């Protein structure tokens, strides 16, 4: 049996944290002895780890200014502090701090894997968790295998570093059967006739583009479209978004639902899933929308054309700007037949992301890595 460690910053309510839970819970426990270590404890997703997964947090809760404090130590010193056992494979499951820690492993018998979830765009951003660009390059070059969640992310990462080490694309794991089962749960108050229900899912932070999405809803409401946007998530922008809704009289058009452990029942009840993000890795929320058969309209960010097709075969992908997204949503609202078409295509595409297929791909990668 192979011992595998996944190291992540925390198990909070983000997409990467959620898909890590999905992955480790569904890997074969007769072949892999899996540990998950979070740098900082207290995340809401800790509760969903399967009983056979070994879990620990290095620090009980997040430390203010931790990224600066961690730079005071070398990667090797951090590794000795955070990793207490020998593993056959050690995985940094997010770019940045966890990659710096895992790169400090000094055991020559351990294979190192770096998992990249979002595009970096610039060398400065890629190196922000390191002491500098030179250290970032040295750390990432220590990995035996790099995994990216989409081809877009892979191309971005490899071009910035001119990366020559093995680098592959593996799609995120979602628990498709569980998603479908939980999506059938009844939801109260979302059945008002004549209302077109839109939904957005994700942490309430600037990169998710909620400000421009609210401006789009305001325009649609002013044009008398009977729209209601439901937002699932929590985060730093919650009060700012609520204030915008109040200031612009959108109480009937926007509902902030907060964080829910079963978002699928809400997504399944809506007519359209919308993504307004400035950047993504490979959107777990959009994948889940397809699985429950909810049409997707999104700006172009990493992974969306891989998910929805180069020519909008399975959903609408617009340019990544506010006006383009507004026009894409409006097009669907003006054409109920097109919206119905994309509902059928969403359910068809959702079958691509079965739990079995994505988990098997990771297990095979690990097996080949240890044997190499």
Tab-separated table of C-alpha atoms in Angstrom:
chain	number	residue	atom	x	y	z
A	1	UNK	CA	0.000	0.000	0.000
A	2	UNK	CA	1.287	3.434	-0.933
A	3	UNK	CA	1.349	6.228	1.641
A	4	UNK	CA	0.171	9.519	0.168
A	5	UNK	CA	0.122	12.947	1.822
A	6	UNK	CA	-1.968	15.835	0.519
A	7	UNK	CA	-0.939	19.217	1.945
A	8	UNK	CA	-3.280	22.188	1.566
A	9	UNK	CA	-3.459	25.671	3.077
A	10	UNK	CA	-6.809	24.943	4.792
A	11	UNK	CA	-10.081	23.078	4.250
A	12	UNK	CA	-12.310	26.134	4.017
A	13	UNK	CA	-15.279	26.590	1.697
A	14	UNK	CA	-13.397	27.088	-1.588
A	15	UNK	CA	-13.600	24.925	-4.698
A	16	UNK	CA	-10.138	23.338	-4.467
A	17	UNK	CA	-10.785	22.353	-0.863
A	18	UNK	CA	-14.054	20.705	-1.831
A	19	UNK	CA	-12.650	18.699	-4.730
A	20	UNK	CA	-9.763	17.505	-2.562
A	21	UNK	CA	-12.322	16.020	-0.159
A	22	UNK	CA	-14.100	14.368	-3.094
A	23	UNK	CA	-10.850	12.912	-4.410
A	24	UNK	CA	-9.404	11.440	-1.215
A	25	UNK	CA	-12.748	10.056	-0.045
A	26	UNK	CA	-13.155	8.088	-3.267
A	27	UNK	CA	-9.642	6.742	-3.771
A	28	UNK	CA	-9.178	3.015	-3.183
A	29	UNK	CA	-8.261	2.591	0.532
A	30	UNK	CA	-6.866	-0.889	-0.149
A	31	UNK	CA	-4.196	0.614	-2.442
A	32	UNK	CA	-3.591	4.037	-0.892
A	33	UNK	CA	-3.104	5.028	2.745
A	34	UNK	CA	-4.084	8.688	2.575
A	35	UNK	CA	-3.282	11.575	4.886
A	36	UNK	CA	-4.493	15.152	4.550
A	37	UNK	CA	-2.626	17.914	6.352
A	38	UNK	CA	-3.875	21.497	6.464
A	39	UNK	CA	-1.483	24.269	7.368
A	40	UNK	CA	-4.359	25.910	9.236
A	41	UNK	CA	-7.339	24.156	10.858
A	42	UNK	CA	-10.967	25.092	11.362
A	43	UNK	CA	-12.174	24.818	7.764
A	44	UNK	CA	-15.818	23.902	7.144
A	45	UNK	CA	-14.866	21.032	4.842
A	46	UNK	CA	-12.957	19.121	7.529
A	47	UNK	CA	-16.232	17.501	8.608
A	48	UNK	CA	-16.659	15.797	5.240
A	49	UNK	CA	-13.433	13.778	5.279
A	50	UNK	CA	-14.100	10.036	5.343
A	51	UNK	CA	-13.198	8.265	8.631
A	52	UNK	CA	-10.292	6.364	7.062
A	53	UNK	CA	-8.492	9.571	6.005
A	54	UNK	CA	-5.757	10.628	8.468
A	55	UNK	CA	-6.201	14.341	9.128
A	56	UNK	CA	-4.192	16.895	11.066
A	57	UNK	CA	-3.707	20.640	11.073
A	58	UNK	CA	-0.256	22.112	11.659
A	59	UNK	CA	-1.768	25.182	13.350
A	60	UNK	CA	-5.246	25.229	14.903
A	61	UNK	CA	-6.351	28.338	13.024
A	62	UNK	CA	-5.020	30.761	10.440
A	63	UNK	CA	-2.292	33.089	11.660
A	64	UNK	CA	-2.471	36.710	10.572
A	65	UNK	CA	0.344	37.521	8.160
A	66	UNK	CA	1.252	33.845	7.807
A	67	UNK	CA	2.559	34.157	4.252
A	68	UNK	CA	5.203	36.644	5.412
A	69	UNK	CA	6.066	34.645	8.525
A	70	UNK	CA	6.539	31.447	6.533
A	71	UNK	CA	9.101	33.165	4.313
A	72	UNK	CA	11.354	33.518	7.358
A	73	UNK	CA	11.979	29.763	7.119
A	74	UNK	CA	13.486	27.835	4.216
A	75	UNK	CA	11.385	25.221	2.404
A	76	UNK	CA	13.375	22.462	4.129
A	77	UNK	CA	12.762	23.992	7.568
A	78	UNK	CA	9.047	24.354	6.802
A	79	UNK	CA	8.860	20.761	5.643
A	80	UNK	CA	10.431	19.460	8.845
A	81	UNK	CA	7.929	21.548	10.807
A	82	UNK	CA	4.835	20.466	8.856
A	83	UNK	CA	5.497	16.868	7.747
A	84	UNK	CA	6.189	14.337	10.484
A	85	UNK	CA	6.216	10.980	8.661
A	86	UNK	CA	7.673	9.327	5.569
A	87	UNK	CA	5.357	9.123	2.564
A	88	UNK	CA	5.763	7.493	-0.829
A	89	UNK	CA	4.083	10.511	-2.433
A	90	UNK	CA	3.686	14.049	-1.116
A	91	UNK	CA	1.218	16.342	-2.891
A	92	UNK	CA	0.993	20.111	-2.691
A	93	UNK	CA	-2.706	20.535	-3.467
A	94	UNK	CA	-2.544	24.281	-4.146
A	95	UNK	CA	-0.028	26.622	-5.679
A	96	UNK	CA	1.880	28.875	-3.304
A	97	UNK	CA	2.615	28.116	0.374
A	98	UNK	CA	1.901	24.384	0.236
A	99	UNK	CA	4.140	24.041	-2.831
A	100	UNK	CA	6.940	25.787	-0.973
A	101	UNK	CA	6.569	23.383	1.961
A	102	UNK	CA	6.468	20.173	-0.084
A	103	UNK	CA	9.403	21.276	-2.245
A	104	UNK	CA	11.479	21.199	0.947
A	105	UNK	CA	11.214	17.406	1.267
A	106	UNK	CA	14.723	15.955	1.615
A	107	UNK	CA	13.750	12.262	1.350
A	108	UNK	CA	15.026	11.005	-2.010
A	109	UNK	CA	12.603	8.072	-1.920
A	110	UNK	CA	9.553	10.349	-1.847
A	111	UNK	CA	7.878	11.445	-5.094
A	112	UNK	CA	6.669	15.059	-5.106
A	113	UNK	CA	3.540	16.318	-6.886
A	114	UNK	CA	2.410	19.916	-7.351
A	115	UNK	CA	-1.302	20.519	-8.102
A	116	UNK	CA	-2.026	23.854	-9.838
A	117	UNK	CA	-5.636	25.117	-9.707
A	118	UNK	CA	-5.627	28.625	-11.151
A	119	UNK	CA	-3.834	30.553	-13.856
A	120	UNK	CA	-1.087	32.858	-12.595
A	121	UNK	CA	-0.701	35.150	-15.648
A	122	UNK	CA	2.524	36.749	-14.395
A	123	UNK	CA	5.789	35.598	-12.849
A	124	UNK	CA	5.225	38.106	-10.041
A	125	UNK	CA	1.936	36.491	-9.030
A	126	UNK	CA	3.320	32.968	-9.357
A	127	UNK	CA	6.209	33.857	-7.049
A	128	UNK	CA	4.211	35.857	-4.491
A	129	UNK	CA	4.335	33.118	-1.824
A	130	UNK	CA	8.071	32.584	-2.300
A	131	UNK	CA	11.078	34.690	-1.359
A	132	UNK	CA	11.418	35.656	-5.002
A	133	UNK	CA	11.208	34.429	-8.573
A	134	UNK	CA	14.402	32.412	-8.329
A	135	UNK	CA	13.177	30.496	-5.283
A	136	UNK	CA	9.800	29.887	-6.951
A	137	UNK	CA	11.510	28.338	-9.975
A	138	UNK	CA	13.829	26.225	-7.818
A	139	UNK	CA	10.916	24.940	-5.727
A	140	UNK	CA	8.663	24.014	-8.638
A	141	UNK	CA	11.528	22.298	-10.459
A	142	UNK	CA	11.907	19.930	-7.498
A	143	UNK	CA	8.552	18.292	-8.275
A	144	UNK	CA	8.502	14.958	-10.093
A	145	UNK	CA	5.030	15.637	-11.487
A	146	UNK	CA	2.895	18.748	-11.849
A	147	UNK	CA	-0.852	18.419	-12.311
A	148	UNK	CA	-3.035	21.215	-13.695
A	149	UNK	CA	-6.827	21.238	-13.537
A	150	UNK	CA	-7.256	22.425	-17.127
A	151	UNK	CA	-5.257	22.818	-20.312
A	152	UNK	CA	-5.578	26.589	-19.946
A	153	UNK	CA	-3.932	26.466	-16.498
A	154	UNK	CA	-1.215	24.137	-17.809
A	155	UNK	CA	-0.362	26.397	-20.739
A	156	UNK	CA	-0.247	29.427	-18.439
A	157	UNK	CA	1.976	27.759	-15.815
A	158	UNK	CA	4.391	26.206	-18.291
A	159	UNK	CA	4.780	29.403	-20.329
A	160	UNK	CA	5.624	31.539	-17.273
A	161	UNK	CA	8.381	29.190	-16.078
A	162	UNK	CA	9.292	27.681	-19.437
A	163	UNK	CA	8.589	24.516	-17.451
A	164	UNK	CA	10.194	21.317	-18.747
A	165	UNK	CA	9.304	18.843	-15.969
A	166	UNK	CA	6.370	16.420	-16.467
A	167	UNK	CA	3.104	18.393	-16.402
A	168	UNK	CA	-0.296	16.845	-17.091
A	169	UNK	CA	-3.984	17.793	-16.974
A	170	UNK	CA	-6.369	15.974	-14.631
A	171	UNK	CA	-9.916	17.215	-14.125
A	172	UNK	CA	-11.369	17.842	-10.688
A	173	UNK	CA	-13.259	15.098	-8.891
A	174	UNK	CA	-16.925	15.672	-8.140
A	175	UNK	CA	-19.231	13.162	-6.461
A	176	UNK	CA	-21.689	12.987	-9.332
A	177	UNK	CA	-24.071	10.407	-7.856
A	178	UNK	CA	-24.282	12.257	-4.540
A	179	UNK	CA	-24.776	15.570	-6.331
A	180	UNK	CA	-27.705	14.189	-8.301
A	181	UNK	CA	-29.239	12.618	-5.207
A	182	UNK	CA	-28.941	15.791	-3.117
A	183	UNK	CA	-30.176	17.976	-5.986
A	184	UNK	CA	-33.587	16.338	-5.675
A	185	UNK	CA	-34.126	17.760	-2.174
A	186	UNK	CA	-37.062	20.152	-2.062
A	187	UNK	CA	-36.408	23.899	-1.762
A	188	UNK	CA	-38.978	26.265	-0.288
A	189	UNK	CA	-39.635	29.703	-1.777
A	190	UNK	CA	-38.088	29.196	-5.220
A	191	UNK	CA	-41.231	28.309	-7.132
A	192	UNK	CA	-42.806	31.686	-7.810
A	193	UNK	CA	-44.381	31.460	-11.292
A	194	UNK	CA	-43.037	33.683	-14.054
A	195	UNK	CA	-39.689	34.327	-12.358
A	196	UNK	CA	-36.489	33.480	-14.227
A	197	UNK	CA	-34.070	32.164	-11.616
A	198	UNK	CA	-30.320	32.690	-12.062
A	199	UNK	CA	-27.705	31.366	-9.672
A	200	UNK	CA	-24.023	32.060	-8.953
A	201	UNK	CA	-21.917	29.967	-6.580
A	202	UNK	CA	-18.579	30.787	-4.989
A	203	UNK	CA	-16.699	32.631	-2.281
A	204	UNK	CA	-17.716	36.280	-2.016
A	205	UNK	CA	-14.386	37.757	-3.060
A	206	UNK	CA	-13.311	40.191	-5.800
A	207	UNK	CA	-12.053	37.574	-8.245
A	208	UNK	CA	-15.551	36.091	-8.582
A	209	UNK	CA	-16.866	39.216	-10.297
A	210	UNK	CA	-20.055	39.582	-8.246
A	211	UNK	CA	-19.956	43.373	-8.586
A	212	UNK	CA	-20.367	43.238	-12.344
A	213	UNK	CA	-22.961	40.489	-12.066
A	214	UNK	CA	-25.078	42.675	-9.786
A	215	UNK	CA	-24.794	45.522	-12.280
A	216	UNK	CA	-26.058	43.177	-14.985
A	217	UNK	CA	-29.030	42.166	-12.826
A	218	UNK	CA	-29.800	45.836	-12.253
A	219	UNK	CA	-29.878	46.452	-16.012
A	220	UNK	CA	-32.138	43.462	-16.596
A	221	UNK	CA	-34.484	44.515	-13.801
A	222	UNK	CA	-34.701	48.035	-15.208
A	223	UNK	CA	-35.706	46.492	-18.532
A	224	UNK	CA	-38.500	44.600	-16.732
A	225	UNK	CA	-37.010	41.114	-17.096
A	226	UNK	CA	-38.533	39.013	-14.263
A	227	UNK	CA	-35.140	37.859	-12.975
A	228	UNK	CA	-33.995	36.776	-9.542
A	229	UNK	CA	-30.339	36.042	-8.887
A	230	UNK	CA	-29.487	33.677	-6.047
A	231	UNK	CA	-25.911	33.870	-4.726
A	232	UNK	CA	-24.520	30.915	-2.779
A	233	UNK	CA	-21.389	31.609	-0.764
A	234	UNK	CA	-19.831	33.642	1.993
A	235	UNK	CA	-16.811	35.901	2.199
A	236	UNK	CA	-15.309	39.323	2.588
A	237	UNK	CA	-17.670	41.099	0.146
A	238	UNK	CA	-20.924	40.041	1.803
A	239	UNK	CA	-21.759	43.409	3.374
A	240	UNK	CA	-20.699	45.347	0.282
A	241	UNK	CA	-22.965	43.227	-1.932
A	242	UNK	CA	-25.877	43.565	0.474
A	243	UNK	CA	-25.377	47.314	0.502
A	244	UNK	CA	-25.462	47.451	-3.308
A	245	UNK	CA	-28.692	45.447	-3.358
A	246	UNK	CA	-30.248	47.805	-0.809
A	247	UNK	CA	-29.005	51.019	-2.444
A	248	UNK	CA	-30.370	49.983	-5.840
A	249	UNK	CA	-33.692	48.545	-4.714
A	250	UNK	CA	-32.873	45.011	-5.868
A	251	UNK	CA	-34.314	43.164	-2.873
A	252	UNK	CA	-36.777	41.344	-5.164
A	253	UNK	CA	-34.073	40.531	-7.713
A	254	UNK	CA	-31.106	39.348	-5.631
A	255	UNK	CA	-31.021	36.858	-2.746
A	256	UNK	CA	-27.811	36.104	-0.859
A	257	UNK	CA	-28.232	32.578	0.461
A	258	UNK	CA	-24.935	32.295	2.348
A	259	UNK	CA	-22.991	29.039	2.552
A	260	UNK	CA	-24.843	25.714	2.280
A	261	UNK	CA	-23.473	22.185	2.461
A	262	UNK	CA	-26.014	21.181	-0.201
A	263	UNK	CA	-25.858	23.831	-2.924
A	264	UNK	CA	-27.071	21.371	-5.555
A	265	UNK	CA	-30.750	21.608	-4.616
A	266	UNK	CA	-30.627	25.357	-5.263
A	267	UNK	CA	-28.701	25.036	-8.531
A	268	UNK	CA	-31.133	22.401	-9.808
A	269	UNK	CA	-34.094	24.703	-9.129
A	270	UNK	CA	-32.650	27.526	-11.234
A	271	UNK	CA	-33.003	28.237	-14.925
A	272	UNK	CA	-29.433	29.390	-15.491
A	273	UNK	CA	-26.052	29.147	-13.767
A	274	UNK	CA	-23.893	32.245	-14.267
A	275	UNK	CA	-20.138	32.663	-13.774
A	276	UNK	CA	-18.769	36.236	-13.823
A	277	UNK	CA	-15.285	35.408	-12.474
A	278	UNK	CA	-12.151	37.305	-13.385
A	279	UNK	CA	-10.257	34.011	-13.167
A	280	UNK	CA	-10.891	30.345	-12.352
A	281	UNK	CA	-9.017	27.075	-12.373
A	282	UNK	CA	-11.558	24.535	-13.543
A	283	UNK	CA	-14.845	25.663	-12.033
A	284	UNK	CA	-16.265	23.059	-9.672
A	285	UNK	CA	-19.511	25.010	-9.406
A	286	UNK	CA	-19.999	25.065	-13.191
A	287	UNK	CA	-19.245	21.343	-13.364
A	288	UNK	CA	-21.873	20.671	-10.708
A	289	UNK	CA	-24.398	22.797	-12.603
A	290	UNK	CA	-23.919	20.620	-15.681
A	291	UNK	CA	-24.322	17.448	-13.627
A	292	UNK	CA	-27.746	18.586	-12.328
A	293	UNK	CA	-28.741	19.773	-15.805
A	294	UNK	CA	-28.734	23.547	-15.257
A	295	UNK	CA	-27.590	25.557	-18.308
A	296	UNK	CA	-24.391	27.567	-17.932
A	297	UNK	CA	-23.557	31.069	-19.167
A	298	UNK	CA	-20.029	32.147	-18.302
A	299	UNK	CA	-17.289	34.546	-19.185
A	300	UNK	CA	-14.212	32.911	-20.654
A	301	UNK	CA	-11.915	31.804	-17.862
A	302	UNK	CA	-9.695	28.783	-17.507
A	303	UNK	CA	-11.386	25.512	-18.383
A	304	UNK	CA	-14.745	26.844	-19.583
A	305	UNK	CA	-14.228	26.083	-23.264
A	306	UNK	CA	-12.911	22.643	-22.336
A	307	UNK	CA	-16.104	22.166	-20.348
A	308	UNK	CA	-18.656	23.777	-22.681
A	309	UNK	CA	-17.047	23.405	-26.096
A	310	UNK	CA	-15.067	25.687	-28.373
A	311	UNK	CA	-18.249	26.700	-30.182
A	312	UNK	CA	-20.754	26.828	-27.300
A	313	UNK	CA	-21.890	23.252	-27.850
A	314	UNK	CA	-22.841	22.669	-24.200
A	315	UNK	CA	-23.273	26.203	-22.841
A	316	UNK	CA	-22.572	29.863	-23.540
A	317	UNK	CA	-19.021	31.220	-23.142
A	318	UNK	CA	-18.643	34.979	-23.657
A	319	UNK	CA	-15.644	37.266	-23.662
A	320	UNK	CA	-14.492	38.095	-20.154
A	321	UNK	CA	-16.125	41.487	-19.810
A	322	UNK	CA	-19.333	42.805	-18.320
A	323	UNK	CA	-21.081	43.814	-21.538
A	324	UNK	CA	-20.395	40.454	-23.205
A	325	UNK	CA	-21.778	38.549	-20.233
A	326	UNK	CA	-24.860	40.794	-20.155
A	327	UNK	CA	-25.507	40.087	-23.836
A	328	UNK	CA	-25.027	36.336	-23.315
A	329	UNK	CA	-27.527	36.212	-20.450
A	330	UNK	CA	-29.981	38.435	-22.315
A	331	UNK	CA	-29.789	36.204	-25.384
A	332	UNK	CA	-30.879	33.207	-23.324
A	333	UNK	CA	-33.635	35.130	-21.558
A	334	UNK	CA	-34.991	36.275	-24.928
A	335	UNK	CA	-34.997	32.761	-26.380
A	336	UNK	CA	-36.685	30.134	-24.137
A	337	UNK	CA	-36.121	27.452	-26.789
A	338	UNK	CA	-32.360	28.077	-26.704
A	339	UNK	CA	-32.385	27.934	-22.912
A	340	UNK	CA	-34.256	24.605	-23.066
A	341	UNK	CA	-31.717	23.327	-25.613
A	342	UNK	CA	-28.846	24.097	-23.278
A	343	UNK	CA	-30.628	22.393	-20.395
A	344	UNK	CA	-30.575	19.153	-22.395
A	345	UNK	CA	-26.971	19.670	-23.448
A	346	UNK	CA	-25.897	20.434	-19.863
A	347	UNK	CA	-27.205	17.099	-18.588
A	348	UNK	CA	-25.439	15.321	-21.449
A	349	UNK	CA	-22.123	17.028	-20.768
A	350	UNK	CA	-22.368	16.449	-17.021
A	351	UNK	CA	-21.891	12.709	-17.563
A	352	UNK	CA	-18.300	13.398	-18.627
A	353	UNK	CA	-17.349	14.270	-15.041
A	354	UNK	CA	-18.203	11.009	-13.316
A	355	UNK	CA	-16.457	10.334	-10.019
A	356	UNK	CA	-15.119	7.010	-11.245
A	357	UNK	CA	-13.359	8.449	-14.300
A	358	UNK	CA	-11.611	11.326	-12.524
A	359	UNK	CA	-10.483	9.267	-9.520
A	360	UNK	CA	-9.147	6.455	-11.689
A	361	UNK	CA	-7.015	8.921	-13.636
A	362	UNK	CA	-5.376	10.171	-10.414
A	363	UNK	CA	-4.794	6.653	-9.069
A	364	UNK	CA	-3.133	5.599	-12.324
A	365	UNK	CA	-0.900	8.691	-12.249
A	366	UNK	CA	0.213	7.883	-8.692
A	367	UNK	CA	0.917	4.242	-9.573
A	368	UNK	CA	3.039	5.214	-12.574
A	369	UNK	CA	4.885	7.871	-10.579
A	370	UNK	CA	5.973	5.440	-7.855
A	371	UNK	CA	7.033	2.842	-10.411
A	372	UNK	CA	9.073	5.293	-12.483
